[in-house]
mmCIF file of C-alpha atoms and ligand atoms in Angstrom:
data_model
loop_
_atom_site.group_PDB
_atom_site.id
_atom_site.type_symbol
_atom_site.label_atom_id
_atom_site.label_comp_id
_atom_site.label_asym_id
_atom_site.label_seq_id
_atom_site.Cartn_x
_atom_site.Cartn_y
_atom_site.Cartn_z
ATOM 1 C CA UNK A 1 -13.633 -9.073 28.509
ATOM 2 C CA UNK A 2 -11.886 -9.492 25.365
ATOM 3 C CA UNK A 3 -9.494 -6.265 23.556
ATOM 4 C CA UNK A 4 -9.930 -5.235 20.657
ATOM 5 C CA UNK A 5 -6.420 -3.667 19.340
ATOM 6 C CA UNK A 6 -6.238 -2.164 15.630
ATOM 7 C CA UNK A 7 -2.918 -2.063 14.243
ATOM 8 C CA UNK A 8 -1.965 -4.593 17.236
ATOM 9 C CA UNK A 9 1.063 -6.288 14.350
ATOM 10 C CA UNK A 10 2.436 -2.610 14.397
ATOM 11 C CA UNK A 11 4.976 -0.357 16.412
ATOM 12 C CA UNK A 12 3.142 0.470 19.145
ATOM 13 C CA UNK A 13 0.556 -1.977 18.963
ATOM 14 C CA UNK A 14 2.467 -4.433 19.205
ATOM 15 C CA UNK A 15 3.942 -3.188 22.211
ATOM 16 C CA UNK A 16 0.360 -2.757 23.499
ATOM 17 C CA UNK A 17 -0.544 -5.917 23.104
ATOM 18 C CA UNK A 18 2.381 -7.317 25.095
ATOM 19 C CA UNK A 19 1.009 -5.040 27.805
ATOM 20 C CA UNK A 20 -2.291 -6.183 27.781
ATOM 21 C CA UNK A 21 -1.369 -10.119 27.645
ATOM 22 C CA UNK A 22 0.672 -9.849 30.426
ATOM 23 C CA UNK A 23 -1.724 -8.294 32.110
ATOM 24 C CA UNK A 24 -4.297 -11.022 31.766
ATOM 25 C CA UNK A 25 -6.164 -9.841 28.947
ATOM 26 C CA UNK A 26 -8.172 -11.557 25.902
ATOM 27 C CA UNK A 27 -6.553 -9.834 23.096
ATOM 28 C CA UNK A 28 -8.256 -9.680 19.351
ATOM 29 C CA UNK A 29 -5.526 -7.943 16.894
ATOM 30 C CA UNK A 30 -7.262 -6.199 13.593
ATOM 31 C CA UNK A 31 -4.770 -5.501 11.532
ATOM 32 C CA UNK A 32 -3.880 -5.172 7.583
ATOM 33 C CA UNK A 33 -0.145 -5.975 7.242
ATOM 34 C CA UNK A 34 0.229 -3.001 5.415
ATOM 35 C CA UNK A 35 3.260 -2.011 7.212
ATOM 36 C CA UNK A 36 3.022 -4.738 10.552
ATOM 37 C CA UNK A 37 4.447 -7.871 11.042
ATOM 38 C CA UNK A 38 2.784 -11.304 11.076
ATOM 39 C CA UNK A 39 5.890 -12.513 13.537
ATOM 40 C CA UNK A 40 5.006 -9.104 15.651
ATOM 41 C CA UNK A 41 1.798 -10.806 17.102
ATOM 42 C CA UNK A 42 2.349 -13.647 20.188
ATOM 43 C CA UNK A 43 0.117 -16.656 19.583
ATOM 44 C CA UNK A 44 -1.729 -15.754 22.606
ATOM 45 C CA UNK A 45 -3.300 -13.401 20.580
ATOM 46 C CA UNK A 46 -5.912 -13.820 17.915
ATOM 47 C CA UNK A 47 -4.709 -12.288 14.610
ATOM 48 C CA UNK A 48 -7.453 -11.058 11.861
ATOM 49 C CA UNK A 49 -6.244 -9.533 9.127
ATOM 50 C CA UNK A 50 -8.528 -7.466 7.579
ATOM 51 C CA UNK A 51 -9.027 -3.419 7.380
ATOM 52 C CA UNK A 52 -10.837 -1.643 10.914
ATOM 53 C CA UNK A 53 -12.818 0.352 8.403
ATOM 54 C CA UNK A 54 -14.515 -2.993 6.907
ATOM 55 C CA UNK A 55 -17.895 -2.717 8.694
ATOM 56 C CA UNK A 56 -19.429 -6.296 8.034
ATOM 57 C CA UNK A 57 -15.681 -7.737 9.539
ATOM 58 C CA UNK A 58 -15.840 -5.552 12.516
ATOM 59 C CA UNK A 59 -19.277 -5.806 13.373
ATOM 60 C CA UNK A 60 -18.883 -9.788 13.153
ATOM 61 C CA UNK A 61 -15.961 -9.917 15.338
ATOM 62 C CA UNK A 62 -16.984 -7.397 18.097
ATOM 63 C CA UNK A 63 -20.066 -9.267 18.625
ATOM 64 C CA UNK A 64 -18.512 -12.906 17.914
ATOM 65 C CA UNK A 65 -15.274 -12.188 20.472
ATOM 66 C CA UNK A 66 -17.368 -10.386 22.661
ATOM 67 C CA UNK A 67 -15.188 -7.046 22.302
ATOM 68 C CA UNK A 68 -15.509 -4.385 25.355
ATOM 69 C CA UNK A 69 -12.969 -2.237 24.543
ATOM 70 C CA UNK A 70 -11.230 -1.069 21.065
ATOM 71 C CA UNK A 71 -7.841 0.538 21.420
ATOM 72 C CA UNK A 72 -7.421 1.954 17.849
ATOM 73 C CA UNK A 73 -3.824 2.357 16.896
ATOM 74 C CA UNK A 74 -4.169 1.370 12.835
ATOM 75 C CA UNK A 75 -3.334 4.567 11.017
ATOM 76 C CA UNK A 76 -1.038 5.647 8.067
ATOM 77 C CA UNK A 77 1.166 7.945 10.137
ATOM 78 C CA UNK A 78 3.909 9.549 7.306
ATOM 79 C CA UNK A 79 3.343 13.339 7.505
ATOM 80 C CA UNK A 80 5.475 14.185 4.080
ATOM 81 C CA UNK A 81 2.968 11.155 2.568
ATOM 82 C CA UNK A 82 0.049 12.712 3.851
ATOM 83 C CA UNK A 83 0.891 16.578 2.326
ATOM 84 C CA UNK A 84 1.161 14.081 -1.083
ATOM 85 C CA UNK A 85 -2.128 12.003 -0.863
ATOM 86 C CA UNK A 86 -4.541 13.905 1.742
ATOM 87 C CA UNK A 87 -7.380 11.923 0.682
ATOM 88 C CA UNK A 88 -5.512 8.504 1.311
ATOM 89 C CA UNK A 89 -5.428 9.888 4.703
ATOM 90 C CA UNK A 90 -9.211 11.330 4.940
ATOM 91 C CA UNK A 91 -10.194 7.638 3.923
ATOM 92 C CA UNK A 92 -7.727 5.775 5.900
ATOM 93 C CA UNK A 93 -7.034 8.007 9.374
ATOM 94 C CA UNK A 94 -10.410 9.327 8.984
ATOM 95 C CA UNK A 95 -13.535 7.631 6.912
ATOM 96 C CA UNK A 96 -12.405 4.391 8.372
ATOM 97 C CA UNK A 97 -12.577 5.394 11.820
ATOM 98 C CA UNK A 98 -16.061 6.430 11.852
ATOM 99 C CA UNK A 99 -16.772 3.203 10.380
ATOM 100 C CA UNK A 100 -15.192 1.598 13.314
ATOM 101 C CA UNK A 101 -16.878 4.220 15.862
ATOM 102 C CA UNK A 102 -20.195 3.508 13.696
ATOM 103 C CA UNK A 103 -20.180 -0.669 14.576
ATOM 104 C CA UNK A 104 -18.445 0.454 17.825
ATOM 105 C CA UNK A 105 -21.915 2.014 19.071
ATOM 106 C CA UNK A 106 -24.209 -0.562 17.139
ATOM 107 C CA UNK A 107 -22.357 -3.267 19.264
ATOM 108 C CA UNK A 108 -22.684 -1.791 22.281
ATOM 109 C CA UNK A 109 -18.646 -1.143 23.021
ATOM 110 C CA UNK A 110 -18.336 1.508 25.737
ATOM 111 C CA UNK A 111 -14.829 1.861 25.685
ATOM 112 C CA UNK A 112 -12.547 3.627 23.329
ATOM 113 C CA UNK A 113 -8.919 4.472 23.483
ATOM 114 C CA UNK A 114 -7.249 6.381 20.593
ATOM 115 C CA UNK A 115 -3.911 7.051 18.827
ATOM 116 C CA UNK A 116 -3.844 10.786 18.898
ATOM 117 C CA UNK A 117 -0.722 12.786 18.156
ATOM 118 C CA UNK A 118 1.417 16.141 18.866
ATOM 119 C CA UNK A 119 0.810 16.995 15.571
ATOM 120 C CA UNK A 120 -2.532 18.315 15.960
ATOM 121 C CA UNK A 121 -0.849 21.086 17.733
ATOM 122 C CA UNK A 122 1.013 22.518 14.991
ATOM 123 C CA UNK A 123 3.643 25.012 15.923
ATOM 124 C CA UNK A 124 3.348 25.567 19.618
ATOM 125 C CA UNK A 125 2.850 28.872 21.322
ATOM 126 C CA UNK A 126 4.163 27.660 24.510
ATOM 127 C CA UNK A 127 6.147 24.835 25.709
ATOM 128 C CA UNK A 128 5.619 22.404 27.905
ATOM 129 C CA UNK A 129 2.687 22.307 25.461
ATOM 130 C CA UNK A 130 -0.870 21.263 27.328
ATOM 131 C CA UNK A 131 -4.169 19.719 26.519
ATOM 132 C CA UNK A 132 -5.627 23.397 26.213
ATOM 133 C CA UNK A 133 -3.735 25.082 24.017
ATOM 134 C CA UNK A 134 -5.076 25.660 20.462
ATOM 135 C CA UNK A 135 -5.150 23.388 17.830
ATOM 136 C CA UNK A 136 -3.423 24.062 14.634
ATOM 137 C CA UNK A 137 -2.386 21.294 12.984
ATOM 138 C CA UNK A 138 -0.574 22.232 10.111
ATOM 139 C CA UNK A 139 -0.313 18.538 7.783
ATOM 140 C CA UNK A 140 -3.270 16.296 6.813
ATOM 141 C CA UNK A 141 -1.635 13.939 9.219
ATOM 142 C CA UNK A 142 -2.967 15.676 12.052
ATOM 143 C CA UNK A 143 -5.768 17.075 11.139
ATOM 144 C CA UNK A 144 -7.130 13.351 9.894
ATOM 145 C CA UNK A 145 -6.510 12.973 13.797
ATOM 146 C CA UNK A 146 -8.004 16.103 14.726
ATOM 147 C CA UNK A 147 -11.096 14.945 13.382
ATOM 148 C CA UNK A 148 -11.124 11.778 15.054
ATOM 149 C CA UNK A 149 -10.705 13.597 18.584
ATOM 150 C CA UNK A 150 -13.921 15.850 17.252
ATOM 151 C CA UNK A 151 -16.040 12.502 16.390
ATOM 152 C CA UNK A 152 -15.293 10.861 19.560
ATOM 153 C CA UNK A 153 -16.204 13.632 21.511
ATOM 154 C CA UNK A 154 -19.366 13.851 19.807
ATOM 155 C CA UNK A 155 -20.244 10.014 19.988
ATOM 156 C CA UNK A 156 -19.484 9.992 23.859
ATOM 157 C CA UNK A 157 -22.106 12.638 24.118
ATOM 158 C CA UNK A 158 -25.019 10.984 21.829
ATOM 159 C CA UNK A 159 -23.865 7.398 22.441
ATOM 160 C CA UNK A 160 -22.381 6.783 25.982
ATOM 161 C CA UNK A 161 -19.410 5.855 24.537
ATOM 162 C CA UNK A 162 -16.397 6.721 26.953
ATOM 163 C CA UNK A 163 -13.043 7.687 25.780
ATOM 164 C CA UNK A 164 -9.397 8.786 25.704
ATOM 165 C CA UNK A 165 -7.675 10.568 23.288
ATOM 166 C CA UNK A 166 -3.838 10.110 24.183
ATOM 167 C CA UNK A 167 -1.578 12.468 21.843
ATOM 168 C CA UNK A 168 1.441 10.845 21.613
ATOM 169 C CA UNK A 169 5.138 12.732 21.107
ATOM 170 C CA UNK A 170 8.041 10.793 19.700
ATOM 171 C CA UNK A 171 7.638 7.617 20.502
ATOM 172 C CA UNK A 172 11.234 5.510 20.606
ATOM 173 C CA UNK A 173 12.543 2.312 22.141
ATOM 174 C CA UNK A 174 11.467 -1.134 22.312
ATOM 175 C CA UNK A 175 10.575 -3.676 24.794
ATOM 176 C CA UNK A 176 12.932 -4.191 27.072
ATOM 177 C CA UNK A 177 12.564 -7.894 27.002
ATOM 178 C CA UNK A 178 13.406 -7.163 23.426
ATOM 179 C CA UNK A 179 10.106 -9.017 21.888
ATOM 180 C CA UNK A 180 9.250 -6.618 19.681
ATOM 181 C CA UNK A 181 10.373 -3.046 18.355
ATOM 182 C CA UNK A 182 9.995 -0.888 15.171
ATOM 183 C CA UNK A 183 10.264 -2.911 12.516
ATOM 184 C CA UNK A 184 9.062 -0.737 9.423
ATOM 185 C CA UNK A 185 11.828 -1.177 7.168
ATOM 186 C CA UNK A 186 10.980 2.390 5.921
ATOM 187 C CA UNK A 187 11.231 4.210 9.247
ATOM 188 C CA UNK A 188 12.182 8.038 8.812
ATOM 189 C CA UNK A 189 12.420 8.324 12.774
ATOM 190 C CA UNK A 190 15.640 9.977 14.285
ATOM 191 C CA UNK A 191 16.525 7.408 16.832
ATOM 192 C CA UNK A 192 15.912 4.292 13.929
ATOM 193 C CA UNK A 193 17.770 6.357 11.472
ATOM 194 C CA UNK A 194 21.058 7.185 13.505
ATOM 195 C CA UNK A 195 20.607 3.533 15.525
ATOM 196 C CA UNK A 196 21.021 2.059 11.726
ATOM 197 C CA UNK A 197 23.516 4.467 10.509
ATOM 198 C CA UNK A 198 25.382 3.385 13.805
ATOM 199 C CA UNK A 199 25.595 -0.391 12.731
ATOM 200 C CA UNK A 200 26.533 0.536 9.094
ATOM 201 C CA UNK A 201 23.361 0.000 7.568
ATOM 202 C CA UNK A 202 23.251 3.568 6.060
ATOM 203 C CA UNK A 203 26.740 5.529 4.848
ATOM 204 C CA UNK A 204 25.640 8.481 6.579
ATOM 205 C CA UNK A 205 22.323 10.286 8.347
ATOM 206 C CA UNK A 206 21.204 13.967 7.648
ATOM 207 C CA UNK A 207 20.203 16.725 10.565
ATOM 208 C CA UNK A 208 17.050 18.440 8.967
ATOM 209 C CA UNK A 209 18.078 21.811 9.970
ATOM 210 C CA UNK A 210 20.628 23.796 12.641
ATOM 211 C CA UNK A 211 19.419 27.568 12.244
ATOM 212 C CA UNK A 212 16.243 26.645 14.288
ATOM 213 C CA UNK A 213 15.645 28.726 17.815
ATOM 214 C CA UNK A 214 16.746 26.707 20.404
ATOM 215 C CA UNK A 215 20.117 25.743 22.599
ATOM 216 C CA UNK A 216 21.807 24.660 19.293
ATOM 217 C CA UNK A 217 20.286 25.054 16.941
ATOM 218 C CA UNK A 218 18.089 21.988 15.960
ATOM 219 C CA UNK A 219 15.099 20.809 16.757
ATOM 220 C CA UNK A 220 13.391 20.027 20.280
ATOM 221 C CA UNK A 221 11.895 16.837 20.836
ATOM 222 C CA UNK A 222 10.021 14.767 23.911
ATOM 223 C CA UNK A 223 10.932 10.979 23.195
ATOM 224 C CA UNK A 224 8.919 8.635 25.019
ATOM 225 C CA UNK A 225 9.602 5.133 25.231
ATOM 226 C CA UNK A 226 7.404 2.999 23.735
ATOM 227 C CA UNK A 227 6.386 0.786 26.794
ATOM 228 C CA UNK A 228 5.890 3.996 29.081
ATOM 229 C CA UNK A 229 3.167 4.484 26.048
ATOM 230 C CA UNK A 230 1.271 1.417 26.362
ATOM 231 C CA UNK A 231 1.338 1.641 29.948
ATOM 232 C CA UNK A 232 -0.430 5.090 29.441
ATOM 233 C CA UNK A 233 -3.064 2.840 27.254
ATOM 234 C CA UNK A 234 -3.274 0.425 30.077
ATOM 235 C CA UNK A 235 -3.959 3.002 32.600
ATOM 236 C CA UNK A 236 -6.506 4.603 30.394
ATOM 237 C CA UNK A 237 -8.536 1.537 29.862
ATOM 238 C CA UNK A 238 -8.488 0.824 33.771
ATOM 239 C CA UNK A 239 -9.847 4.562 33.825
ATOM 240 C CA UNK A 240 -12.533 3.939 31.773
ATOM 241 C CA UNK A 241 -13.450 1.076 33.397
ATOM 242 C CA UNK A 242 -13.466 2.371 36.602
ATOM 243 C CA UNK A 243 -16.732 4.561 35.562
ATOM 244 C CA UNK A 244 -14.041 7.530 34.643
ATOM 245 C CA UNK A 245 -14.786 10.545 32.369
ATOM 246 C CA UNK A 246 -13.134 10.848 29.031
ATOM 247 C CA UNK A 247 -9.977 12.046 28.511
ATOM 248 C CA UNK A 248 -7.369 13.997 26.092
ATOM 249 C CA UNK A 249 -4.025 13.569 27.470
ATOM 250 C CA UNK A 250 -0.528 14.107 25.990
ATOM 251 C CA UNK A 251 1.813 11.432 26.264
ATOM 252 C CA UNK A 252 5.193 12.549 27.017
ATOM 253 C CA UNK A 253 7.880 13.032 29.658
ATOM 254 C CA UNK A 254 8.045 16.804 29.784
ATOM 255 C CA UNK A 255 11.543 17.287 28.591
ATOM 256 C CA UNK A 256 13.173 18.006 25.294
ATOM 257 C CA UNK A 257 16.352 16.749 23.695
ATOM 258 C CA UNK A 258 17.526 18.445 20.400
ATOM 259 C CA UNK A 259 18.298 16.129 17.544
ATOM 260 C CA UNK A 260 22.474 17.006 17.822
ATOM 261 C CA UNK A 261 21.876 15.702 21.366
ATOM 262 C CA UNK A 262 20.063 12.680 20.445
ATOM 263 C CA UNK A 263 22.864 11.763 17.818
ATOM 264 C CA UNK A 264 25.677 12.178 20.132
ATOM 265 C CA UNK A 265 23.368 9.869 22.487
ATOM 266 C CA UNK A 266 23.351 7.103 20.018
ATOM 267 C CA UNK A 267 27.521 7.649 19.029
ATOM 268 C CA UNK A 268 28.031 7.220 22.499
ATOM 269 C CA UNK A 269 25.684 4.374 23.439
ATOM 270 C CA UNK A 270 26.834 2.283 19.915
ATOM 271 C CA UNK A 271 30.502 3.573 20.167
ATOM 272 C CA UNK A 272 30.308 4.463 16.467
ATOM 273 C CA UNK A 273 31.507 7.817 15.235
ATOM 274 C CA UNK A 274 29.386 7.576 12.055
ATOM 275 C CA UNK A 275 29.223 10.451 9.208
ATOM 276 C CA UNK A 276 26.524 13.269 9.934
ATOM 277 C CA UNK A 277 25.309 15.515 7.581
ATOM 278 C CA UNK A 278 23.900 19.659 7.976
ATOM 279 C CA UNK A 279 21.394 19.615 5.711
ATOM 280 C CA UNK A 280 18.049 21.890 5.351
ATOM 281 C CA UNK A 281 14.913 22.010 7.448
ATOM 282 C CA UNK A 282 12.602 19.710 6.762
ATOM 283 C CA UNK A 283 8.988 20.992 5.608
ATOM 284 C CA UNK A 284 6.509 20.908 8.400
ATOM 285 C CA UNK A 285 9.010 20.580 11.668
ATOM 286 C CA UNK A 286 7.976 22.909 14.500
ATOM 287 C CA UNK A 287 11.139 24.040 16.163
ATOM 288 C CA UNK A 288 10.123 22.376 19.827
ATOM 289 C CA UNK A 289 7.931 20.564 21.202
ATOM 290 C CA UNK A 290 7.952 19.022 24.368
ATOM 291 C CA UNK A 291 4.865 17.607 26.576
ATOM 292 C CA UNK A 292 3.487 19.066 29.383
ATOM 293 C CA UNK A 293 1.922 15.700 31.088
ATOM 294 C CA UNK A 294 0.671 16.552 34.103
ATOM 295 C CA UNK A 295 -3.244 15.325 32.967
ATOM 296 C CA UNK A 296 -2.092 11.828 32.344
ATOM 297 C CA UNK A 297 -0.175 11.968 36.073
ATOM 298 C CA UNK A 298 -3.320 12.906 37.910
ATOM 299 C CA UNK A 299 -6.043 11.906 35.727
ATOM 300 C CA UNK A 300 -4.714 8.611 34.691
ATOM 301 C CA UNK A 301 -2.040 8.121 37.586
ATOM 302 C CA UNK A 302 0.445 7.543 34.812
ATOM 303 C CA UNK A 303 4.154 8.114 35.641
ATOM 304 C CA UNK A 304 6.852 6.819 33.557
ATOM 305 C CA UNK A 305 9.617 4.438 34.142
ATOM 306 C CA UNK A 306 11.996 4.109 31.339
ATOM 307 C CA UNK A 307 12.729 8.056 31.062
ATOM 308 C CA UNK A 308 16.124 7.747 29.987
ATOM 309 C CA UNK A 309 17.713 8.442 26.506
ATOM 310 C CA UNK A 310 20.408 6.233 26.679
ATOM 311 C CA UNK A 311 18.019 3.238 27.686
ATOM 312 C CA UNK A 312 15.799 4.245 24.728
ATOM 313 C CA UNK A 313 18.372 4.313 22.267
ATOM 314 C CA UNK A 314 20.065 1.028 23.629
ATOM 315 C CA UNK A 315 16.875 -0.825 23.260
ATOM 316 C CA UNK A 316 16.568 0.440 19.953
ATOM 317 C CA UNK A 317 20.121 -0.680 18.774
ATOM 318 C CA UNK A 318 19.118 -4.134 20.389
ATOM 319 C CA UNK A 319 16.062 -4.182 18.396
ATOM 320 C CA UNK A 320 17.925 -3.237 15.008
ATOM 321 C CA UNK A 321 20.072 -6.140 15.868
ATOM 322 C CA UNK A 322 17.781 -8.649 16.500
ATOM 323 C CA UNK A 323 16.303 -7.608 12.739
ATOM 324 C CA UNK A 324 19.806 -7.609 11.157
ATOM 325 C CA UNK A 325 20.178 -11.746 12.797
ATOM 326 C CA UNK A 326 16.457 -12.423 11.603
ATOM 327 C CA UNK A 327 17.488 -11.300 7.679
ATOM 328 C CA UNK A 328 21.050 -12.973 7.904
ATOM 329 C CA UNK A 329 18.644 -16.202 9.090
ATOM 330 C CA UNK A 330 16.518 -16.085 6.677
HETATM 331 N N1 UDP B 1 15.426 14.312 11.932
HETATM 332 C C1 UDP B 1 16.691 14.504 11.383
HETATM 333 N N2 UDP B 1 17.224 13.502 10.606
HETATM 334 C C2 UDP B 1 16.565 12.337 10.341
HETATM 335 C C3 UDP B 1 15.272 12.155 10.909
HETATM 336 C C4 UDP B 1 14.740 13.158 11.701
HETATM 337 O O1 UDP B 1 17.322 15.538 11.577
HETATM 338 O O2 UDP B 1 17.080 11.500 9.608
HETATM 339 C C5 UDP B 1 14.849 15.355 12.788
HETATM 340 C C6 UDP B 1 13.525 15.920 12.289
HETATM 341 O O3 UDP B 1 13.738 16.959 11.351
HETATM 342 C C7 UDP B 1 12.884 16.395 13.594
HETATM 343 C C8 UDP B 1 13.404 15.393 14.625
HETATM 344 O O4 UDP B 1 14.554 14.787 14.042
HETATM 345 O O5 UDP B 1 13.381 17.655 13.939
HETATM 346 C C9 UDP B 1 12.392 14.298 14.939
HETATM 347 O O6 UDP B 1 11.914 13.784 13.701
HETATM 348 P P1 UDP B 1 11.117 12.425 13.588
HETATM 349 O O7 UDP B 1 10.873 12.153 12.129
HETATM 350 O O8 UDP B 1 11.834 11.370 14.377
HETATM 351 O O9 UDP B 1 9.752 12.702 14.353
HETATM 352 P P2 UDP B 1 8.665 13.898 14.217
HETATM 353 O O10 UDP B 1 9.071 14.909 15.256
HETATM 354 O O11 UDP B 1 8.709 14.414 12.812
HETATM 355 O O12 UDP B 1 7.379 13.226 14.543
#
């Protein structure tokens, strides 16, 4: 019962696929290299590099693998980039996916797990934010997801197809066996940003905004931990394949940190007082937003096990070390 896993050389993905091989799975990784790593994919996993939105590829290698089950995390996923090139994201987050969904239901694959995101909520009325609230997303980021979420849910009613849609908050960390991590080397994330201001690589990091309305002043996030995540993906595939209905679920641990907090978390953790800068908001942050994630508890029988800041942001200095020793090395 071989895996198909887009974007399986990636952040996440890669993460995934670590999940699913140690699980006992046949794992196929589709992925582009655009911004994954070769060196991010274990042997025991077969690595094609090609786009998910290049029908003739896909179809071939869903029917010559044998593929039951596509978990679909390739996606450009810069919201400032997409407010500069919304069509690049149409084509990419959007066009391409029905392509995959399109040889997805020629080959017969039932099972479908996708890379949703917070972001198709916009602003939040309430917090813990859930599944039901309204959808508002407010970049072409998420509403190239959006439209995913809307396609799937379609498909699954013509074509059988079953699904879940997991909408993913700020995803941090790295394996704790410390075999993979984020490795863009243009990450904009808070916890990779102060983690490499920490070890010197930057002079200094910036804090988008302190006249927000919340404790102190800057903004609310949930970070989840990266394997937490692609345990949620395991337990949604087991779902479907236990005859289960398809899903949306958030994917977060129901509590907020502000960014000032997260910094201080990472000076502490590191032992490095480095320089912080106030600077202004950044265009397109909601103020909070924090999971509510009691769907993927009862629906999925999800709970997580690395909820704990200082864990997260240890394993992502470890990470950001072992990248520093692989560029000295090479
Ligand atoms: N942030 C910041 N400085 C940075 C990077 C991020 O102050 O160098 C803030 C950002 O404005 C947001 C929060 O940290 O309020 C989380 O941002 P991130 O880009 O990590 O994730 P997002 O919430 O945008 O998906």
């Amino acid at each position: 019962m071989t895996v198909l896993v887009t974007g399986g050389a990636g952040y996440i993905g890669s993460h995934m696929v670590l999940e699913l091989l140690d699980a006992g799975e046949k794992v196929v990784v589709l992925d582009n290299l655009s911004t994954g790593r070769r060196a991010s994919v274990p042997p025991q996993a077969e690595l094609i590099v090609g786009d998910f939105g290049d029908e003739p590829l896909v179809r071939d290698l869903l029917s010559s693998r044998g593929v039951k089950a596509i978990i679909h995390f390739a996606a450009k996923i810069i919201v400032p980039e997409s407010v500069a090139d919304p069509l690049g994201y149409y084509l990419n987050n959007t066009a391409s996916a029905r392509s995959l969904l399109a040889c997805a239901v020629e080959q017969g694959v039932k099972h479908f797990i996708f890379s949703s995101t917070a972001a198709v909520y916009g602003e939040p009325e309430m917090n813990p934010v859930t599944e039901g609230e309204s959808l508002k997303p407010v970049s072409p980021y998420g509403r190239s997801k959006l439209m995913v979420e809307w396609m799937l849910e379609d498909v699954s009613r013509a074509h059988g197809l079953r699904y879940v849609a997991l909408r993913y908050f700020n995803v941090a960390g790295a394996d704790p066996k410390g075999r993979t991590g984020q490795s863009s080397p243009n990450a904009t994330h808070l916890i990779k940003v102060a983690v490499q201001a920490a070890l010197g690589m930057r002079p200094s990091m910036e804090v988008f905004g302190v006249d927000y309305p919340t404790p102190d002043g800057s903004c609310l996030r949930d970070y989840i931990q990266v394997t937490d995540l692609a345990r949620a993906h395991m337990a949604a595939l087991n779902h479907l394949r236990a005859g289960g209905e398809s899903l949306t679920c958030n994917c977060g641990y129901k509590r907020g940190y502000s960014v000032l907090e997260v910094i201080e978390t990472v000076k502490r953790v590191s032992g490095v007082d480095f320089d912080v800068k106030i600077s202004g908001r950044r265009a397109g942050d909601p103020a909070a937003i924090v999971a509510a994630n009691e769907r993927a508890r009862e629906k999925l029988g999800w709970a997580p096990i690395h909820d704990n800041l200082e864990e997260i942001v240890r394993q992502a200095l470890a990470w950001e070390k072992t990248l520093l020793a692989e560029k000295a090395a090479s």
